[in-house]
Amino acid sequence: MSNRILISVLCFAAIAVAAAQPGSATPKQLPKLPEFAQCELVRLELPDRVEAEIDLVVRFADMDRALLVRPYTMRSDDFRLLVQGADGKLVDHPAPAPRTFRGTARDYPDSLVAGNLIDGRLNAQIRIGSDTTYWIQPLIDFDPTADPKMHVVYQGCDVRKTENYRCGADDIDQPDHRAWLKQLANFEANIQLTGDMICDVAIDADFEFYGRNGNSVPNTVNDIELVMNNVETIYENTVDISYEVTTIIVRTGEPDPYTSTNSSTLLGEFRSHWNTNLPFVRRDIAHLFTGKDIDSNIIGIAYLSTICASTSQGSGYGVSESRYTTNMTSRTCLTAHELGHNWSASHCNGDADCYIMCSGLGGCAGNCTTFGTRSRNSITTFRNSRTCLTVEPAPIPLPFFDSFPTSSFDANKWVYVQGPTIATASDFREPWRVRLDNSFTPNNALRNDDLRTHFILMGGAPSNTEASFLAQSQGCEPGDALIVDYWANNLRWVNIATIEPWTTGDSVRRYRFTFPTAGRHNEFRLRFGVNVNETNDIWYIDNVRVGPPMPGDITNDGCIDDTDLSILLDQFGMTGDRLLGDINQNGVVDDTDLATVLAGFGQGCP
């Protein structure tokens, strides 16, 4: 059951207000907040993190707003966190648990909520309709001595422009765009998408940015992911683009590769280092979060029209001086702006609706949480020309089933395939089955082959909804296990089974599992992996199904028919471990199993 937390308002719109500190009889003068034309101050009693779906009731601007949020991550399936110390070497580092979330404002069907929750401190972007955005930030972001439970609530339009900060993209020689313009002529500008286009982004955090996040790797990662979560909501909402973060590099020691505070030189250092040393990092674009104080009031810079550029010779790079302010609206808009250049959006100064792409952040039309018409057109036209992007498949409704009918994986069902192949089968599973072995060994592998489904819509599914599949071991010794996990609603893989090989031959066995509440949500996934150590240690799986229980479906093909009855009759009276016909797994194929098949005969069949 979702927890409901009431957030009460203690003080309102004044820039300087007084509030009693907990346990104190004397009021404390809260700091002036020149960043805002107006704002509200609220005290939030919140859990440490969003572990599962949770309801927050937020009262501000004379309205109650119920926010339904759930854990969310932008990390790709092969996400890596690399840390560089003083020796200059990049080392794989355990990633902190994602602290980001997404959700909606109840009673506002066209709303979107994004943010993070860390130790009870809430950052949230609340988009209601196309032109209203509220933001919530911890007051401690603006006053380190403030009560950690105090938060600032404001609208995006209330953010004041406090300095003449600007983007440096107009100060540099941009890449030659003639090649992509010629390519663009071969694409239709009005391509109809079935889902968002996914752009893979790799991120670098320099030593100074690490320092501005308390010299903490988890803080640095959390900060980057918060900004990118907010950026992604803008891109999804306006130009149908989603991002997956494939790699984050955190530089924890000097010297790091970046020395200049000149914006164009810094961007060039970033490009040169990654092209030379990191072409292997999977990406469509790379972005540097710098903590340096860039010269000449420039806070960001990027190359124009460089999504999908070569990772060894291209210019797919941008830079954000993200911590130039503590205001999350401005920080979000800065990175959205620089990525906009990579997507071929130029500065739009002079346009009536020049929002994000104004060369002076927030200095044109005043709303930097959306793109203007010209910017949208430039981005979507360029997006439609990019061949490195993938279209996000729609989530899969129940029941999910795959018998692997061809020699290729269905990319709409299996979005992560690292190592597994589809091999021939000669029995009732013919013609194909999945083979998993130790042929895939990436640098950061925790297992050998790795196979993962796309999202399966398990939200609201009955508690007896089950995942089932056929499995077979070949040449495996004790310890050579088939590992089956599911993606829980707290953004963690949870082991549901570690299946050891059997010693009674290489017979096919059927496995069935139900899931706790944490598994029954709309981003449910299955993962199959193996833990083997020799090339002849092989596991096969087939007929993977997620849906209502069908105990009599011995072949697990979604249809209880003559094949199931024939297998049961062939094994009738036999005893042994996990015989296919022993449906209730009591060690013998008997009348009870036969009755189960007969009771369900014809279920699921065409």
Coordinates of C-alpha atoms in Angstrom, one line a residue:
M1 CA 0.0 0.0 0.0
S2 CA 1.3 3.5 -0.8
N3 CA 2.3 5.7 2.0
R4 CA 0.5 9.1 2.2
I5 CA 2.6 11.9 3.6
L6 CA 1.1 15.3 4.3
I7 CA 3.4 18.3 3.5
S8 CA 2.4 21.4 5.4
V9 CA 3.1 24.9 4.5
L10 CA 4.7 27.1 7.2
C11 CA 5.4 30.3 5.3
F12 CA 4.5 31.9 2.1
A13 CA 5.6 34.2 -0.8
A14 CA 7.8 36.7 1.0
I15 CA 11.4 36.6 0.1
A16 CA 12.5 37.0 3.7
V17 CA 10.3 35.2 6.3
A18 CA 10.6 34.0 9.8
A19 CA 10.0 30.6 11.1
A20 CA 10.5 28.9 14.5
Q21 CA 13.3 26.4 14.5
P22 CA 12.2 22.9 15.8
G23 CA 12.6 23.0 19.6
S24 CA 13.3 26.7 19.7
A25 CA 11.0 29.4 21.0
T26 CA 12.8 32.2 19.1
P27 CA 12.2 32.7 15.4
K28 CA 15.1 32.5 13.0
Q29 CA 15.3 35.0 10.1
L30 CA 15.4 32.9 6.9
P31 CA 17.8 34.1 4.2
K32 CA 16.8 36.3 1.3
L33 CA 16.4 34.4 -1.9
P34 CA 17.2 36.9 -4.7
E35 CA 17.0 34.1 -7.3
F36 CA 13.2 34.3 -7.1
A37 CA 10.6 36.9 -7.8
Q38 CA 8.4 35.0 -5.3
C39 CA 8.5 31.6 -3.6
E40 CA 7.0 29.6 -0.8
L41 CA 8.8 27.9 2.1
V42 CA 7.5 24.6 3.2
R43 CA 8.6 22.0 5.8
L44 CA 8.6 18.5 4.5
E45 CA 8.5 15.3 6.6
L46 CA 9.7 12.7 4.1
P47 CA 11.3 9.3 4.0
D48 CA 15.0 9.0 3.2
R49 CA 14.3 7.8 -0.4
V50 CA 11.6 6.6 -2.8
E51 CA 11.9 2.8 -2.4
A52 CA 8.6 2.0 -4.0
E53 CA 5.5 3.8 -5.3
I54 CA 4.5 6.5 -2.8
D55 CA 1.9 9.2 -2.6
L56 CA 2.9 12.7 -1.5
V57 CA 0.2 15.3 -0.8
V58 CA 1.8 18.7 -1.3
R59 CA -0.1 21.9 -0.3
F60 CA 1.2 25.1 -1.9
A61 CA -0.2 28.0 -3.9
D62 CA -3.5 27.5 -2.0
M63 CA -3.9 24.1 -3.5
D64 CA -3.4 20.5 -2.5
R65 CA -1.5 18.5 -5.0
A66 CA -1.2 14.7 -4.6
L67 CA 2.0 13.4 -6.2
L68 CA 2.3 9.7 -7.1
V69 CA 6.0 8.9 -7.6
R70 CA 8.0 5.7 -8.1
P71 CA 11.7 5.0 -8.5
Y72 CA 13.1 5.7 -11.9
T73 CA 16.6 5.4 -13.5
M74 CA 18.1 6.6 -16.8
R75 CA 20.9 4.1 -16.5
S76 CA 21.4 1.7 -19.5
D77 CA 21.5 -2.0 -18.9
D78 CA 25.3 -1.9 -19.4
F79 CA 25.8 1.2 -17.3
R80 CA 29.3 1.7 -15.9
L81 CA 30.6 4.1 -13.2
L82 CA 34.3 4.8 -13.7
V83 CA 36.4 6.6 -11.2
Q84 CA 39.8 8.3 -11.9
G85 CA 42.2 8.9 -9.1
A86 CA 45.5 10.7 -8.9
D87 CA 47.2 8.0 -10.9
G88 CA 45.0 8.9 -13.9
K89 CA 43.6 5.3 -14.3
L90 CA 39.9 4.7 -14.8
V91 CA 38.6 2.0 -12.5
D92 CA 35.2 0.4 -12.4
H93 CA 33.4 1.6 -9.2
P94 CA 30.2 0.3 -7.6
A95 CA 27.4 2.6 -8.5
P96 CA 25.2 4.0 -5.7
A97 CA 21.5 3.0 -5.9
P98 CA 19.6 5.4 -8.1
R99 CA 17.8 8.1 -6.1
T100 CA 15.7 9.6 -8.9
F101 CA 12.0 9.2 -9.4
R102 CA 9.2 9.9 -11.8
G103 CA 5.5 10.2 -11.4
T104 CA 2.4 12.3 -11.9
A105 CA 0.3 14.8 -10.1
R106 CA -3.0 13.1 -9.3
D107 CA -6.1 14.8 -10.8
Y108 CA -3.8 16.3 -13.6
P109 CA -3.7 13.6 -16.3
D110 CA -1.3 15.6 -18.5
S111 CA 1.2 16.1 -15.6
L112 CA 4.7 14.8 -15.1
V113 CA 6.8 14.8 -11.9
A114 CA 10.6 14.2 -11.9
G115 CA 13.3 14.6 -9.2
N116 CA 15.1 12.8 -6.5
L117 CA 14.8 12.2 -2.7
I118 CA 17.9 11.8 -0.6
D119 CA 17.8 11.6 3.2
G120 CA 14.4 13.3 3.3
R121 CA 15.5 16.2 1.0
L122 CA 13.3 16.6 -2.0
N123 CA 14.1 17.9 -5.4
A124 CA 11.1 17.9 -7.7
Q125 CA 10.0 19.3 -11.1
I126 CA 6.2 19.3 -11.4
R127 CA 5.0 19.9 -15.0
I128 CA 1.2 20.6 -15.3
G129 CA 0.0 21.0 -18.8
S130 CA 2.2 22.7 -21.4
D131 CA 3.0 26.0 -19.6
T132 CA 3.1 25.5 -15.8
T133 CA 6.1 24.1 -14.0
Y134 CA 6.6 24.1 -10.3
W135 CA 9.9 23.3 -8.6
I136 CA 10.7 22.1 -5.1
Q137 CA 14.3 22.3 -3.7
P138 CA 15.8 21.9 -0.2
L139 CA 16.4 25.3 1.4
I140 CA 19.8 24.0 2.3
D141 CA 20.8 24.4 -1.4
F142 CA 20.7 28.2 -0.8
D143 CA 21.6 28.4 2.9
P144 CA 23.9 25.6 4.2
T145 CA 22.8 26.4 7.8
A146 CA 19.1 25.9 7.1
D147 CA 16.9 23.2 8.6
P148 CA 17.3 20.3 6.2
K149 CA 13.5 19.7 6.2
M150 CA 12.8 23.2 4.9
H151 CA 12.1 23.5 1.1
V152 CA 11.6 26.2 -1.4
V153 CA 8.6 26.0 -3.8
Y154 CA 8.5 28.2 -6.8
Q155 CA 7.4 28.4 -10.4
G156 CA 9.8 28.3 -13.3
C157 CA 8.7 31.8 -14.3
D158 CA 9.6 33.1 -10.9
V159 CA 13.4 32.5 -11.4
R160 CA 15.2 35.8 -11.8
K161 CA 18.1 36.4 -14.1
T162 CA 20.8 37.5 -11.6
E163 CA 23.9 37.7 -13.9
N164 CA 24.6 38.1 -17.6
Y165 CA 25.6 34.5 -18.0
R166 CA 25.8 33.2 -21.6
C167 CA 26.6 30.3 -23.8
G168 CA 29.9 30.3 -25.8
A169 CA 28.7 28.3 -28.8
D170 CA 28.8 31.4 -31.0
D171 CA 32.4 32.0 -30.2
I172 CA 33.9 28.9 -31.8
D173 CA 34.2 27.4 -35.3
Q174 CA 31.5 24.9 -35.5
P175 CA 31.8 21.5 -37.4
D176 CA 31.1 21.4 -41.1
H177 CA 27.4 20.5 -41.4
R178 CA 27.2 19.9 -45.2
A179 CA 27.4 16.1 -44.8
W180 CA 24.5 15.8 -42.5
L181 CA 22.5 18.4 -44.5
K182 CA 22.9 16.2 -47.6
Q183 CA 21.9 13.1 -45.5
L184 CA 18.9 15.0 -44.1
A185 CA 17.5 15.4 -47.6
N186 CA 16.9 11.7 -47.7
F187 CA 14.6 11.8 -44.6
E188 CA 11.0 12.9 -44.1
A189 CA 10.7 15.7 -41.6
N190 CA 7.4 14.4 -40.4
I191 CA 8.3 10.8 -39.5
Q192 CA 5.7 9.3 -37.3
L193 CA 7.2 7.8 -34.2
T194 CA 5.8 4.9 -32.3
G195 CA 7.8 5.9 -29.2
D196 CA 10.5 8.3 -28.0
M197 CA 13.9 8.1 -29.8
I198 CA 16.6 7.0 -27.4
C199 CA 19.9 8.8 -27.3
D200 CA 22.8 7.2 -25.4
V201 CA 24.7 9.8 -23.4
A202 CA 28.1 9.4 -21.6
I203 CA 29.0 11.8 -18.9
D204 CA 32.3 13.1 -17.5
A205 CA 32.6 15.0 -14.2
D206 CA 35.9 16.8 -13.7
F207 CA 37.8 17.1 -10.4
E208 CA 36.3 20.5 -9.6
F209 CA 32.7 19.2 -10.1
Y210 CA 33.5 16.3 -7.8
G211 CA 34.8 18.9 -5.3
R212 CA 31.6 20.9 -5.5
N213 CA 29.7 17.8 -4.6
G214 CA 31.5 17.3 -1.3
N215 CA 34.4 15.2 -2.7
S216 CA 31.9 12.3 -2.8
V217 CA 31.4 9.9 -5.7
P218 CA 27.8 9.1 -4.7
N219 CA 26.9 12.8 -4.3
T220 CA 28.4 13.5 -7.8
V221 CA 26.5 10.7 -9.4
N222 CA 23.3 11.6 -7.7
D223 CA 23.7 15.3 -8.7
I224 CA 24.3 14.4 -12.4
E225 CA 21.4 12.0 -12.5
L226 CA 19.1 14.6 -11.0
V227 CA 20.0 17.2 -13.6
M228 CA 19.6 14.6 -16.4
N229 CA 16.3 13.3 -15.1
N230 CA 15.0 16.9 -15.3
V231 CA 16.5 17.5 -18.7
E232 CA 15.0 14.3 -20.0
T233 CA 11.5 15.3 -19.0
I234 CA 11.9 18.5 -21.1
Y235 CA 13.0 16.5 -24.1
E236 CA 10.4 13.8 -23.8
N237 CA 7.7 16.4 -23.3
T238 CA 8.6 18.6 -26.3
V239 CA 10.6 16.7 -28.9
D240 CA 10.0 13.0 -28.1
I241 CA 13.6 12.2 -27.2
S242 CA 14.7 10.1 -24.2
Y243 CA 18.2 9.6 -22.8
E244 CA 20.0 6.6 -21.5
V245 CA 23.1 7.2 -19.4
T246 CA 25.7 4.5 -20.5
T247 CA 28.7 5.7 -18.5
I248 CA 29.6 8.3 -15.8
I249 CA 33.2 9.1 -15.2
V250 CA 34.1 10.9 -11.9
R251 CA 37.5 12.5 -11.6
T252 CA 38.5 12.3 -8.0
G253 CA 42.1 13.4 -8.2
E254 CA 44.4 15.8 -10.1
P255 CA 45.6 15.9 -12.7
D256 CA 42.5 15.2 -14.7
P257 CA 42.6 15.8 -18.5
Y258 CA 41.0 19.2 -18.3
T259 CA 43.0 22.3 -17.3
S260 CA 41.6 25.4 -19.1
T261 CA 39.0 27.8 -17.9
N262 CA 38.6 29.2 -21.5
S263 CA 35.3 27.7 -22.8
S264 CA 36.4 26.8 -26.3
T265 CA 39.8 25.4 -25.1
L266 CA 38.0 23.3 -22.4
L267 CA 35.6 21.9 -25.0
G268 CA 38.5 21.1 -27.3
E269 CA 40.3 19.3 -24.4
F270 CA 37.2 17.3 -23.8
R271 CA 36.8 16.3 -27.4
S272 CA 40.5 15.4 -27.8
H273 CA 40.7 13.3 -24.7
W274 CA 37.6 11.3 -25.4
N275 CA 38.3 10.8 -29.1
T276 CA 41.8 9.6 -28.3
N277 CA 41.3 7.7 -25.1
L278 CA 37.6 6.7 -24.8
P279 CA 36.3 5.8 -28.2
F280 CA 35.2 2.5 -26.7
V281 CA 32.6 4.1 -24.4
R282 CA 29.2 3.5 -26.0
R283 CA 27.5 6.8 -26.7
D284 CA 25.6 8.9 -29.2
I285 CA 26.8 12.1 -27.4
A286 CA 29.1 12.9 -24.4
H287 CA 28.7 15.8 -21.9
L288 CA 31.2 17.3 -19.4
F289 CA 29.9 18.5 -16.1
T290 CA 32.6 21.0 -15.0
G291 CA 33.1 22.7 -11.6
K292 CA 35.5 25.2 -13.1
D293 CA 34.7 28.9 -13.1
I294 CA 34.7 29.4 -16.9
D295 CA 36.0 32.7 -18.1
S296 CA 33.9 35.7 -19.4
N297 CA 30.6 34.7 -17.8
I298 CA 30.3 31.7 -20.1
I299 CA 28.6 28.8 -18.4
G300 CA 28.3 26.3 -21.2
I301 CA 29.4 25.5 -24.7
A302 CA 28.7 22.7 -27.3
Y303 CA 29.3 21.7 -30.9
L304 CA 26.3 22.1 -33.2
S305 CA 24.6 19.2 -35.0
T306 CA 26.8 16.4 -33.6
I307 CA 24.5 13.6 -32.2
C308 CA 25.8 10.3 -33.6
A309 CA 29.2 11.7 -34.4
S310 CA 32.2 9.4 -34.6
T311 CA 33.5 8.4 -31.1
S312 CA 37.1 8.6 -32.3
Q313 CA 37.1 11.6 -34.7
G314 CA 33.9 13.4 -34.2
S315 CA 32.6 16.5 -32.2
G316 CA 29.8 15.0 -30.3
Y317 CA 30.5 17.0 -27.1
G318 CA 29.2 19.7 -24.9
V319 CA 30.1 21.3 -21.5
S320 CA 28.0 22.6 -18.6
E321 CA 29.3 24.6 -15.7
S322 CA 26.4 23.1 -13.8
R323 CA 27.2 24.4 -10.4
Y324 CA 27.4 28.0 -11.4
T325 CA 24.2 28.3 -9.4
T326 CA 22.3 26.2 -6.9
N327 CA 19.0 26.9 -8.6
M328 CA 17.8 23.6 -10.1
T329 CA 15.7 25.2 -12.8
S330 CA 18.6 27.1 -14.2
R331 CA 20.9 24.1 -13.9
T332 CA 18.5 22.0 -15.8
C333 CA 18.0 24.6 -18.5
L334 CA 21.7 25.0 -19.0
T335 CA 22.4 21.3 -19.8
A336 CA 19.2 21.1 -21.9
H337 CA 20.5 24.2 -23.8
E338 CA 23.9 22.7 -24.5
L339 CA 22.4 19.4 -25.6
G340 CA 20.1 21.4 -27.8
H341 CA 23.1 22.6 -29.8
N342 CA 24.2 19.0 -30.3
W343 CA 20.7 18.4 -31.7
S344 CA 21.2 21.3 -34.2
A345 CA 19.3 24.0 -32.4
S346 CA 21.0 27.4 -32.7
H347 CA 20.4 30.4 -30.5
C348 CA 17.0 31.9 -31.1
N349 CA 17.5 35.5 -29.7
G350 CA 14.8 37.7 -31.3
D351 CA 12.2 35.0 -31.5
A352 CA 9.0 35.7 -29.5
D353 CA 9.2 32.2 -28.0
C354 CA 12.9 32.0 -27.5
Y355 CA 13.0 29.9 -24.4
I356 CA 15.7 27.3 -23.7
M357 CA 17.9 28.2 -26.6
C358 CA 18.3 31.9 -25.6
S359 CA 22.1 32.6 -25.7
G360 CA 21.7 34.4 -22.3
L361 CA 20.1 31.8 -20.0
G362 CA 16.6 32.9 -19.2
G363 CA 17.2 36.3 -20.7
C364 CA 14.8 36.2 -23.7
A365 CA 11.2 35.1 -23.3
G366 CA 11.8 34.1 -19.7
N367 CA 10.7 30.5 -19.7
C368 CA 13.6 28.1 -19.9
T369 CA 11.7 24.9 -19.3
T370 CA 10.6 24.4 -22.9
F371 CA 11.8 24.8 -26.5
G372 CA 10.4 27.5 -28.8
T373 CA 8.9 26.6 -32.2
R374 CA 12.1 27.1 -34.2
S375 CA 14.2 25.1 -31.8
R376 CA 11.7 22.3 -31.8
N377 CA 11.6 22.2 -35.5
S378 CA 15.4 22.1 -35.7
I379 CA 15.7 19.4 -33.1
T380 CA 13.0 17.1 -34.5
T381 CA 14.2 17.5 -38.1
F382 CA 17.8 16.6 -37.0
R383 CA 16.5 13.8 -34.8
N384 CA 14.8 12.2 -37.7
S385 CA 18.0 12.1 -39.6
R386 CA 20.0 10.3 -36.9
T387 CA 20.6 6.6 -37.7
C388 CA 22.3 5.8 -34.3
L389 CA 19.1 6.3 -32.3
T390 CA 16.7 3.6 -31.4
V391 CA 12.9 3.8 -31.0
E392 CA 11.8 2.9 -27.5
P393 CA 9.5 -0.1 -27.8
A394 CA 6.1 0.0 -26.2
P395 CA 5.8 -1.9 -22.9
I396 CA 4.5 -5.4 -23.3
P397 CA 1.0 -6.2 -22.0
L398 CA 0.3 -9.6 -20.3
P399 CA 0.6 -12.3 -21.3
F400 CA 4.2 -12.1 -22.4
F401 CA 5.3 -15.1 -24.4
D402 CA 8.3 -16.0 -26.6
S403 CA 8.9 -19.4 -28.2
F404 CA 11.9 -18.0 -30.2
P405 CA 10.3 -18.9 -33.5
T406 CA 13.2 -17.6 -35.6
S407 CA 17.0 -17.5 -35.4
S408 CA 16.9 -13.9 -34.2
F409 CA 15.8 -12.3 -31.0
D410 CA 12.7 -10.1 -31.1
A411 CA 14.1 -6.7 -30.3
N412 CA 10.7 -5.5 -28.9
K413 CA 10.8 -8.2 -26.3
W414 CA 14.5 -8.6 -25.5
V415 CA 16.1 -5.2 -25.3
Y416 CA 19.4 -6.4 -23.8
V417 CA 21.2 -9.4 -25.4
Q418 CA 24.8 -9.8 -24.4
G419 CA 26.2 -13.2 -25.5
P420 CA 23.1 -15.4 -25.8
T421 CA 22.4 -17.0 -29.2
I422 CA 19.4 -18.8 -30.6
A423 CA 20.3 -22.4 -31.4
T424 CA 18.5 -25.3 -33.1
A425 CA 16.3 -27.7 -31.1
S426 CA 15.2 -31.2 -32.2
D427 CA 12.4 -32.1 -29.8
F428 CA 9.0 -30.5 -29.1
R429 CA 10.8 -27.2 -28.7
E430 CA 11.9 -27.1 -32.4
P431 CA 13.1 -25.4 -34.3
W432 CA 14.8 -22.9 -32.0
R433 CA 15.8 -22.4 -28.4
V434 CA 18.1 -19.9 -26.5
R435 CA 21.7 -20.9 -25.7
L436 CA 23.5 -19.3 -22.8
D437 CA 27.2 -19.9 -22.0
N438 CA 30.4 -18.1 -21.1
S439 CA 31.0 -16.5 -24.5
F440 CA 30.3 -13.0 -23.2
T441 CA 32.8 -11.6 -20.7
P442 CA 32.8 -7.8 -20.6
N443 CA 35.1 -5.9 -18.2
N444 CA 32.5 -5.5 -15.6
A445 CA 30.5 -8.7 -16.0
L446 CA 29.0 -10.3 -12.9
R447 CA 27.8 -13.2 -14.9
N448 CA 28.5 -14.6 -18.4
D449 CA 25.8 -14.4 -21.0
D450 CA 23.0 -11.9 -20.1
L451 CA 19.5 -11.7 -21.5
R452 CA 16.8 -9.3 -20.4
T453 CA 13.3 -8.5 -21.4
H454 CA 11.7 -5.1 -22.1
F455 CA 9.2 -3.7 -19.6
I456 CA 6.2 -6.0 -19.0
L457 CA 3.0 -4.4 -17.7
M458 CA 2.6 -6.3 -14.4
G459 CA 1.0 -3.4 -12.5
G460 CA -2.3 -4.6 -10.9
A461 CA -1.7 -8.2 -12.0
P462 CA -3.1 -10.9 -9.7
S463 CA -0.8 -12.4 -7.1
N464 CA -0.8 -15.8 -8.8
T465 CA 0.6 -14.3 -12.0
E466 CA 3.7 -16.3 -12.8
A467 CA 6.8 -16.5 -15.0
S468 CA 7.5 -19.9 -16.4
F469 CA 10.0 -21.3 -18.9
L470 CA 11.7 -24.5 -20.0
A471 CA 15.4 -25.1 -19.1
Q472 CA 18.0 -27.7 -19.9
S473 CA 21.7 -28.0 -18.8
Q474 CA 24.3 -29.6 -21.0
G475 CA 27.9 -30.4 -19.8
C476 CA 27.5 -28.5 -16.6
E477 CA 29.0 -29.4 -13.3
P478 CA 27.7 -28.5 -9.8
G479 CA 27.9 -24.8 -9.4
D480 CA 27.4 -24.1 -13.1
A481 CA 24.1 -22.3 -12.4
L482 CA 21.3 -20.7 -14.5
I483 CA 20.4 -17.4 -12.8
V484 CA 17.0 -15.9 -13.0
D485 CA 16.3 -12.4 -11.7
Y486 CA 13.4 -9.9 -11.9
W487 CA 13.4 -6.1 -11.8
A488 CA 11.7 -4.9 -8.7
N489 CA 9.9 -1.6 -8.2
N490 CA 12.8 -0.3 -6.1
L491 CA 15.1 -0.4 -9.2
R492 CA 17.0 -3.5 -8.1
W493 CA 17.5 -6.9 -9.7
V494 CA 16.2 -9.5 -7.3
N495 CA 17.1 -13.2 -7.7
I496 CA 14.1 -15.4 -8.1
A497 CA 16.0 -18.6 -8.8
T498 CA 19.5 -20.0 -9.0
I499 CA 19.1 -23.3 -10.8
E500 CA 21.8 -26.0 -10.4
P501 CA 22.4 -28.5 -13.1
W502 CA 20.9 -31.9 -12.6
T503 CA 22.6 -35.3 -12.7
T504 CA 19.8 -37.3 -14.2
G505 CA 20.8 -36.6 -17.8
D506 CA 20.1 -33.6 -20.0
S507 CA 16.3 -33.8 -19.8
V508 CA 14.2 -30.7 -20.2
R509 CA 12.6 -29.2 -17.0
R510 CA 9.9 -26.6 -16.5
Y511 CA 10.1 -23.9 -13.9
R512 CA 7.3 -21.7 -12.6
F513 CA 7.6 -18.7 -10.2
T514 CA 5.2 -16.1 -8.7
F515 CA 6.3 -12.7 -7.5
P516 CA 5.8 -10.5 -4.4
T517 CA 4.2 -7.1 -4.7
A518 CA 7.6 -5.6 -5.5
G519 CA 7.6 -7.5 -8.8
R520 CA 4.1 -6.7 -9.9
H521 CA 4.6 -3.2 -11.4
N522 CA 4.6 -1.8 -15.0
E523 CA 8.4 -1.9 -15.4
F524 CA 8.7 -5.5 -14.5
R525 CA 11.5 -7.3 -16.4
L526 CA 13.1 -10.8 -16.4
R527 CA 16.8 -11.4 -16.7
F528 CA 18.5 -14.8 -17.5
G529 CA 22.2 -15.3 -16.9
V530 CA 24.6 -18.1 -16.2
N531 CA 27.5 -18.7 -13.9
V532 CA 29.8 -21.2 -15.8
N533 CA 33.5 -21.4 -16.3
E534 CA 34.1 -23.7 -19.3
T535 CA 33.1 -23.4 -22.9
N536 CA 31.2 -26.7 -22.8
D537 CA 29.0 -25.5 -19.9
I538 CA 25.8 -24.7 -21.6
W539 CA 22.2 -23.8 -20.6
Y540 CA 19.2 -23.7 -22.8
I541 CA 15.9 -21.9 -22.2
D542 CA 12.7 -21.8 -24.3
N543 CA 9.0 -20.9 -24.2
V544 CA 9.4 -18.0 -21.8
R545 CA 6.0 -16.9 -20.5
V546 CA 4.6 -14.4 -18.0
G547 CA 0.9 -14.4 -17.4
P548 CA -1.9 -16.3 -15.6
P549 CA -1.0 -19.7 -14.3
M550 CA -1.4 -22.7 -16.7
P551 CA -0.2 -25.6 -14.6
G552 CA -1.3 -28.2 -17.2
D553 CA 0.7 -26.6 -20.0
I554 CA 3.6 -29.0 -19.7
T555 CA 5.4 -27.7 -22.8
N556 CA 4.9 -24.1 -21.6
D557 CA 3.8 -23.0 -25.0
G558 CA 0.6 -21.3 -23.9
C559 CA -1.7 -24.1 -25.1
I560 CA -2.7 -27.2 -23.2
D561 CA -3.1 -29.7 -26.0
D562 CA -2.3 -33.2 -27.2
T563 CA 1.4 -32.7 -26.8
D564 CA 1.1 -32.0 -23.1
L565 CA -1.2 -35.0 -22.7
S566 CA 1.2 -37.2 -24.6
I567 CA 4.2 -36.3 -22.5
L568 CA 2.3 -36.9 -19.3
L569 CA 1.0 -40.3 -20.5
D570 CA 4.6 -41.3 -21.6
Q571 CA 5.8 -40.5 -18.1
F572 CA 2.8 -41.8 -16.2
G573 CA 3.8 -43.8 -13.1
M574 CA 7.5 -42.6 -13.3
T575 CA 9.2 -41.2 -10.3
G576 CA 12.0 -38.7 -10.2
D577 CA 13.1 -35.1 -9.7
R578 CA 11.2 -32.5 -11.7
L579 CA 9.8 -34.7 -14.4
L580 CA 7.9 -32.6 -16.9
G581 CA 4.7 -34.6 -16.3
D582 CA 5.0 -34.2 -12.5
I583 CA 3.0 -31.0 -12.4
N584 CA 2.6 -30.7 -8.7
Q585 CA 6.3 -31.8 -8.1
N586 CA 5.5 -34.5 -5.6
G587 CA 8.0 -36.9 -7.2
V588 CA 5.6 -39.1 -9.2
V589 CA 3.5 -38.6 -12.4
D590 CA 0.1 -39.7 -11.2
D591 CA -3.7 -39.3 -11.5
T592 CA -3.5 -35.8 -9.9
D593 CA -1.2 -34.6 -12.7
L594 CA -3.5 -36.2 -15.3
A595 CA -6.5 -34.5 -13.9
T596 CA -4.8 -31.1 -14.1
V597 CA -4.1 -31.5 -17.8
L598 CA -7.6 -32.7 -18.5
A599 CA -9.2 -29.9 -16.5
G600 CA -7.3 -27.3 -18.5
F601 CA -7.3 -29.1 -21.9
G602 CA -7.7 -26.6 -24.7
Q603 CA -6.9 -23.6 -22.6
G604 CA -4.9 -21.0 -24.5
C605 CA -5.2 -22.9 -27.8
P606 CA -6.3 -21.2 -31.0

